[in-house]
């Protein structure tokens, strides 16, 4: 529940966007993902190596800023 509330604080309005990073390895488990709201779990992606993760974040924010 606390995670859901934290995520909700990052996204307040329709036009808002955020990159939410769930670092705990348990979030890679399907049984944990099922406890999250669908609008969150359907957009989850594995981070991969640190360099790739950073590139994904940059791409995400550039795309959203357009």
mmCIF file of N, CA, C and O in Angstrom:
data_model
loop_
_atom_site.group_PDB
_atom_site.id
_atom_site.type_symbol
_atom_site.label_atom_id
_atom_site.label_comp_id
_atom_site.label_asym_id
_atom_site.label_seq_id
_atom_site.Cartn_x
_atom_site.Cartn_y
_atom_site.Cartn_z
ATOM 1 N N UNK A 1 0.818 -1.196 0.000
ATOM 2 C CA UNK A 1 0.000 0.000 0.000
ATOM 3 C C UNK A 1 0.863 1.261 0.000
ATOM 4 O O UNK A 1 0.567 2.205 -0.702
ATOM 5 N N UNK A 2 1.905 1.279 0.791
ATOM 6 C CA UNK A 2 2.767 2.453 0.857
ATOM 7 C C UNK A 2 3.425 2.748 -0.490
ATOM 8 O O UNK A 2 3.591 3.907 -0.861
ATOM 9 N N UNK A 3 3.786 1.695 -1.214
ATOM 10 C CA UNK A 3 4.402 1.889 -2.534
ATOM 11 C C UNK A 3 3.403 2.535 -3.476
ATOM 12 O O UNK A 3 3.733 3.478 -4.198
ATOM 13 N N UNK A 4 2.167 2.063 -3.464
ATOM 14 C CA UNK A 4 1.132 2.643 -4.322
ATOM 15 C C UNK A 4 0.948 4.125 -4.014
ATOM 16 O O UNK A 4 0.806 4.948 -4.918
ATOM 17 N N UNK A 5 0.933 4.479 -2.737
ATOM 18 C CA UNK A 5 0.776 5.870 -2.343
ATOM 19 C C UNK A 5 1.954 6.712 -2.808
ATOM 20 O O UNK A 5 1.779 7.828 -3.299
ATOM 21 N N UNK A 6 3.147 6.176 -2.684
ATOM 22 C CA UNK A 6 4.344 6.907 -3.119
ATOM 23 C C UNK A 6 4.317 7.161 -4.615
ATOM 24 O O UNK A 6 4.650 8.254 -5.077
ATOM 25 N N UNK A 7 3.934 6.165 -5.364
ATOM 26 C CA UNK A 7 3.857 6.309 -6.822
ATOM 27 C C UNK A 7 2.793 7.336 -7.182
ATOM 28 O O UNK A 7 2.999 8.180 -8.046
ATOM 29 N N UNK A 8 1.669 7.289 -6.502
ATOM 30 C CA UNK A 8 0.596 8.242 -6.756
ATOM 31 C C UNK A 8 1.011 9.678 -6.500
ATOM 32 O O UNK A 8 0.514 10.603 -7.144
ATOM 33 N N UNK A 9 1.939 9.887 -5.599
ATOM 34 C CA UNK A 9 2.421 11.251 -5.311
ATOM 35 C C UNK A 9 3.249 11.808 -6.465
ATOM 36 O O UNK A 9 3.324 13.013 -6.658
ATOM 37 N N UNK A 10 3.862 10.951 -7.229
ATOM 38 C CA UNK A 10 4.677 11.392 -8.364
ATOM 39 C C UNK A 10 3.809 11.797 -9.548
ATOM 40 O O UNK A 10 4.206 12.615 -10.367
ATOM 41 N N UNK A 11 2.631 11.213 -9.644
ATOM 42 C CA UNK A 11 1.742 11.470 -10.773
ATOM 43 C C UNK A 11 0.410 11.956 -10.216
ATOM 44 O O UNK A 11 -0.375 11.170 -9.701
ATOM 45 N N UNK A 12 0.176 13.247 -10.322
ATOM 46 C CA UNK A 12 -1.023 13.854 -9.736
ATOM 47 C C UNK A 12 -2.088 14.214 -10.772
ATOM 48 O O UNK A 12 -3.268 14.167 -10.500
ATOM 49 N N UNK A 13 -1.655 14.629 -11.956
ATOM 50 C CA UNK A 13 -2.584 15.131 -12.967
ATOM 51 C C UNK A 13 -2.404 14.375 -14.278
ATOM 52 O O UNK A 13 -1.379 13.739 -14.506
ATOM 53 N N UNK A 14 -3.386 14.498 -15.153
ATOM 54 C CA UNK A 14 -3.389 13.767 -16.420
ATOM 55 C C UNK A 14 -2.114 13.980 -17.232
ATOM 56 O O UNK A 14 -1.573 13.049 -17.803
ATOM 57 N N UNK A 15 -1.593 15.179 -17.267
ATOM 58 C CA UNK A 15 -0.411 15.472 -18.068
ATOM 59 C C UNK A 15 0.915 15.203 -17.369
ATOM 60 O O UNK A 15 1.971 15.382 -17.960
ATOM 61 N N UNK A 16 0.864 14.762 -16.137
ATOM 62 C CA UNK A 16 2.085 14.483 -15.389
ATOM 63 C C UNK A 16 2.755 13.203 -15.885
ATOM 64 O O UNK A 16 2.086 12.295 -16.385
ATOM 65 N N UNK A 17 4.060 13.144 -15.731
ATOM 66 C CA UNK A 17 4.798 11.922 -16.026
ATOM 67 C C UNK A 17 5.955 11.807 -15.051
ATOM 68 O O UNK A 17 6.433 12.807 -14.508
ATOM 69 N N UNK A 18 6.371 10.606 -14.808
ATOM 70 C CA UNK A 18 7.470 10.354 -13.877
ATOM 71 C C UNK A 18 8.085 9.003 -14.193
ATOM 72 O O UNK A 18 7.423 8.114 -14.712
ATOM 73 N N UNK A 19 9.342 8.880 -13.870
ATOM 74 C CA UNK A 19 10.015 7.579 -13.917
ATOM 75 C C UNK A 19 10.083 7.101 -12.474
ATOM 76 O O UNK A 19 10.656 7.773 -11.622
ATOM 77 N N UNK A 20 9.476 5.996 -12.225
ATOM 78 C CA UNK A 20 9.425 5.446 -10.870
ATOM 79 C C UNK A 20 10.330 4.228 -10.844
ATOM 80 O O UNK A 20 10.121 3.278 -11.593
ATOM 81 N N UNK A 21 11.335 4.274 -10.008
ATOM 82 C CA UNK A 21 12.342 3.218 -9.964
ATOM 83 C C UNK A 21 12.132 2.386 -8.699
ATOM 84 O O UNK A 21 12.291 2.884 -7.586
ATOM 85 N N UNK A 22 11.751 1.140 -8.896
ATOM 86 C CA UNK A 22 11.565 0.197 -7.791
ATOM 87 C C UNK A 22 12.816 -0.674 -7.735
ATOM 88 O O UNK A 22 12.970 -1.604 -8.513
ATOM 89 N N UNK A 23 13.709 -0.361 -6.841
ATOM 90 C CA UNK A 23 15.029 -0.983 -6.805
ATOM 91 C C UNK A 23 15.022 -2.356 -6.135
ATOM 92 O O UNK A 23 15.821 -3.217 -6.466
ATOM 93 N N UNK A 24 14.120 -2.581 -5.245
ATOM 94 C CA UNK A 24 14.039 -3.859 -4.521
ATOM 95 C C UNK A 24 13.812 -5.008 -5.507
ATOM 96 O O UNK A 24 12.883 -4.971 -6.322
ATOM 97 N N UNK A 25 14.641 -6.017 -5.443
ATOM 98 C CA UNK A 25 14.573 -7.150 -6.378
ATOM 99 C C UNK A 25 13.227 -7.873 -6.335
ATOM 100 O O UNK A 25 12.843 -8.520 -7.308
ATOM 101 N N UNK A 26 12.504 -7.748 -5.251
ATOM 102 C CA UNK A 26 11.202 -8.422 -5.157
ATOM 103 C C UNK A 26 10.225 -7.926 -6.224
ATOM 104 O O UNK A 26 9.329 -8.664 -6.637
ATOM 105 N N UNK A 27 10.394 -6.694 -6.696
ATOM 106 C CA UNK A 27 9.479 -6.165 -7.711
ATOM 107 C C UNK A 27 9.663 -6.825 -9.070
ATOM 108 O O UNK A 27 8.844 -6.643 -9.968
ATOM 109 N N UNK A 28 10.695 -7.614 -9.236
ATOM 110 C CA UNK A 28 10.872 -8.394 -10.461
ATOM 111 C C UNK A 28 10.000 -9.652 -10.431
ATOM 112 O O UNK A 28 9.785 -10.282 -11.467
ATOM 113 N N UNK A 29 9.496 -10.009 -9.270
ATOM 114 C CA UNK A 29 8.669 -11.212 -9.122
ATOM 115 C C UNK A 29 7.219 -10.921 -9.504
ATOM 116 O O UNK A 29 6.639 -9.934 -9.086
ATOM 117 N N UNK A 30 6.665 -11.803 -10.305
ATOM 118 C CA UNK A 30 5.290 -11.637 -10.786
ATOM 119 C C UNK A 30 4.294 -11.559 -9.631
ATOM 120 O O UNK A 30 3.343 -10.780 -9.670
ATOM 121 N N UNK A 31 4.497 -12.346 -8.573
ATOM 122 C CA UNK A 31 3.539 -12.344 -7.458
ATOM 123 C C UNK A 31 3.508 -10.987 -6.760
ATOM 124 O O UNK A 31 2.464 -10.559 -6.279
ATOM 125 N N UNK A 32 4.613 -10.281 -6.751
ATOM 126 C CA UNK A 32 4.657 -8.941 -6.167
ATOM 127 C C UNK A 32 4.050 -7.934 -7.144
ATOM 128 O O UNK A 32 3.288 -7.057 -6.749
ATOM 129 N N UNK A 33 4.358 -8.073 -8.410
ATOM 130 C CA UNK A 33 3.803 -7.170 -9.421
ATOM 131 C C UNK A 33 2.279 -7.228 -9.443
ATOM 132 O O UNK A 33 1.623 -6.208 -9.673
ATOM 133 N N UNK A 34 1.721 -8.395 -9.195
ATOM 134 C CA UNK A 34 0.258 -8.543 -9.191
ATOM 135 C C UNK A 34 -0.403 -7.739 -8.078
ATOM 136 O O UNK A 34 -1.586 -7.447 -8.147
ATOM 137 N N UNK A 35 0.354 -7.369 -7.065
ATOM 138 C CA UNK A 35 -0.186 -6.581 -5.958
ATOM 139 C C UNK A 35 -0.243 -5.087 -6.287
ATOM 140 O O UNK A 35 -0.881 -4.321 -5.578
ATOM 141 N N UNK A 36 0.417 -4.699 -7.364
ATOM 142 C CA UNK A 36 0.405 -3.309 -7.793
ATOM 143 C C UNK A 36 -0.788 -3.050 -8.702
ATOM 144 O O UNK A 36 -1.270 -3.965 -9.379
ATOM 145 N N UNK A 37 -1.264 -1.814 -8.767
ATOM 146 C CA UNK A 37 -2.350 -1.495 -9.697
ATOM 147 C C UNK A 37 -1.934 -1.804 -11.136
ATOM 148 O O UNK A 37 -0.763 -1.679 -11.493
ATOM 149 N N UNK A 38 -2.877 -2.167 -11.960
ATOM 150 C CA UNK A 38 -2.610 -2.520 -13.353
ATOM 151 C C UNK A 38 -1.919 -1.389 -14.100
ATOM 152 O O UNK A 38 -1.016 -1.632 -14.901
ATOM 153 N N UNK A 39 -2.339 -0.150 -13.846
ATOM 154 C CA UNK A 39 -1.737 0.970 -14.585
ATOM 155 C C UNK A 39 -0.244 1.111 -14.292
ATOM 156 O O UNK A 39 0.481 1.722 -15.065
ATOM 157 N N UNK A 40 0.209 0.518 -13.214
ATOM 158 C CA UNK A 40 1.640 0.514 -12.897
ATOM 159 C C UNK A 40 2.292 -0.745 -13.460
ATOM 160 O O UNK A 40 3.274 -0.676 -14.203
ATOM 161 N N UNK A 41 1.758 -1.899 -13.126
ATOM 162 C CA UNK A 41 2.404 -3.165 -13.491
ATOM 163 C C UNK A 41 2.510 -3.365 -14.998
ATOM 164 O O UNK A 41 3.486 -3.947 -15.472
ATOM 165 N N UNK A 42 1.555 -2.857 -15.768
ATOM 166 C CA UNK A 42 1.614 -3.071 -17.221
ATOM 167 C C UNK A 42 2.724 -2.259 -17.895
ATOM 168 O O UNK A 42 3.089 -2.528 -19.026
ATOM 169 N N UNK A 43 3.265 -1.270 -17.186
ATOM 170 C CA UNK A 43 4.337 -0.456 -17.757
ATOM 171 C C UNK A 43 5.711 -0.768 -17.164
ATOM 172 O O UNK A 43 6.688 -0.124 -17.512
ATOM 173 N N UNK A 44 5.782 -1.772 -16.315
ATOM 174 C CA UNK A 44 7.059 -2.096 -15.678
ATOM 175 C C UNK A 44 8.021 -2.710 -16.686
ATOM 176 O O UNK A 44 7.615 -3.475 -17.553
ATOM 177 N N UNK A 45 9.289 -2.338 -16.552
ATOM 178 C CA UNK A 45 10.343 -2.866 -17.411
ATOM 179 C C UNK A 45 11.546 -3.209 -16.547
ATOM 180 O O UNK A 45 11.854 -2.473 -15.614
ATOM 181 N N UNK A 46 12.234 -4.292 -16.865
ATOM 182 C CA UNK A 46 13.472 -4.575 -16.128
ATOM 183 C C UNK A 46 14.507 -3.502 -16.461
ATOM 184 O O UNK A 46 14.582 -3.036 -17.597
ATOM 185 N N UNK A 47 15.281 -3.108 -15.488
ATOM 186 C CA UNK A 47 16.234 -2.013 -15.675
ATOM 187 C C UNK A 47 17.432 -2.412 -16.525
ATOM 188 O O UNK A 47 17.921 -1.636 -17.321
ATOM 189 N N UNK A 48 17.916 -3.627 -16.349
ATOM 190 C CA UNK A 48 19.114 -4.046 -17.071
ATOM 191 C C UNK A 48 20.356 -3.414 -16.466
ATOM 192 O O UNK A 48 20.322 -2.888 -15.367
ATOM 193 N N UNK A 49 21.459 -3.437 -17.207
ATOM 194 C CA UNK A 49 22.713 -2.854 -16.707
ATOM 195 C C UNK A 49 22.553 -1.359 -16.429
ATOM 196 O O UNK A 49 21.726 -0.690 -17.039
ATOM 197 N N UNK A 50 23.368 -0.834 -15.525
ATOM 198 C CA UNK A 50 23.261 0.572 -15.113
ATOM 199 C C UNK A 50 23.352 1.530 -16.302
ATOM 200 O O UNK A 50 22.583 2.490 -16.385
ATOM 201 N N UNK A 51 24.250 1.292 -17.227
ATOM 202 C CA UNK A 51 24.401 2.179 -18.387
ATOM 203 C C UNK A 51 23.136 2.189 -19.231
ATOM 204 O O UNK A 51 22.666 3.245 -19.659
ATOM 205 N N UNK A 52 22.566 1.029 -19.453
ATOM 206 C CA UNK A 52 21.333 0.923 -20.235
ATOM 207 C C UNK A 52 20.182 1.587 -19.499
ATOM 208 O O UNK A 52 19.361 2.271 -20.102
ATOM 209 N N UNK A 53 20.134 1.411 -18.202
ATOM 210 C CA UNK A 53 19.081 2.010 -17.392
ATOM 211 C C UNK A 53 19.110 3.533 -17.509
ATOM 212 O O UNK A 53 18.087 4.178 -17.717
ATOM 213 N N UNK A 54 20.292 4.102 -17.409
ATOM 214 C CA UNK A 54 20.429 5.553 -17.546
ATOM 215 C C UNK A 54 19.970 6.038 -18.906
ATOM 216 O O UNK A 54 19.289 7.060 -19.017
ATOM 217 N N UNK A 55 20.318 5.299 -19.947
ATOM 218 C CA UNK A 55 19.898 5.661 -21.300
ATOM 219 C C UNK A 55 18.380 5.590 -21.445
ATOM 220 O O UNK A 55 17.774 6.451 -22.083
ATOM 221 N N UNK A 56 17.771 4.577 -20.841
ATOM 222 C CA UNK A 56 16.312 4.449 -20.895
ATOM 223 C C UNK A 56 15.632 5.633 -20.214
ATOM 224 O O UNK A 56 14.621 6.142 -20.699
ATOM 225 N N UNK A 57 16.190 6.074 -19.092
ATOM 226 C CA UNK A 57 15.614 7.233 -18.393
ATOM 227 C C UNK A 57 15.712 8.490 -19.251
ATOM 228 O O UNK A 57 14.752 9.253 -19.365
ATOM 229 N N UNK A 58 16.859 8.714 -19.847
ATOM 230 C CA UNK A 58 17.045 9.890 -20.704
ATOM 231 C C UNK A 58 16.060 9.850 -21.861
ATOM 232 O O UNK A 58 15.390 10.844 -22.173
ATOM 233 N N UNK A 59 15.926 8.700 -22.510
ATOM 234 C CA UNK A 59 14.995 8.562 -23.634
ATOM 235 C C UNK A 59 13.557 8.823 -23.194
ATOM 236 O O UNK A 59 12.796 9.497 -23.889
ATOM 237 N N UNK A 60 13.188 8.293 -22.048
ATOM 238 C CA UNK A 60 11.830 8.482 -21.537
ATOM 239 C C UNK A 60 11.526 9.967 -21.354
ATOM 240 O O UNK A 60 10.509 10.468 -21.839
ATOM 241 N N UNK A 61 12.405 10.687 -20.669
ATOM 242 C CA UNK A 61 12.138 12.093 -20.393
ATOM 243 C C UNK A 61 12.202 12.945 -21.652
ATOM 244 O O UNK A 61 11.442 13.898 -21.790
ATOM 245 N N UNK A 62 13.068 12.601 -22.571
ATOM 246 C CA UNK A 62 13.096 13.341 -23.860
ATOM 247 C C UNK A 62 11.787 13.136 -24.622
ATOM 248 O O UNK A 62 11.241 14.096 -25.173
ATOM 249 N N UNK A 63 11.330 11.923 -24.641
ATOM 250 C CA UNK A 63 10.065 11.624 -25.347
ATOM 251 C C UNK A 63 8.904 12.363 -24.701
ATOM 252 O O UNK A 63 8.046 12.929 -25.383
ATOM 253 N N UNK A 64 8.851 12.380 -23.378
ATOM 254 C CA UNK A 64 7.749 13.038 -22.670
ATOM 255 C C UNK A 64 7.776 14.550 -22.844
ATOM 256 O O UNK A 64 6.730 15.194 -22.854
ATOM 257 N N UNK A 65 8.961 15.121 -23.005
ATOM 258 C CA UNK A 65 9.096 16.569 -23.130
ATOM 259 C C UNK A 65 8.658 17.099 -24.495
ATOM 260 O O UNK A 65 8.463 18.289 -24.660
ATOM 261 N N UNK A 66 8.498 16.208 -25.457
ATOM 262 C CA UNK A 66 8.121 16.626 -26.820
ATOM 263 C C UNK A 66 6.685 17.075 -26.878
ATOM 264 O O UNK A 66 5.818 16.690 -26.235
#
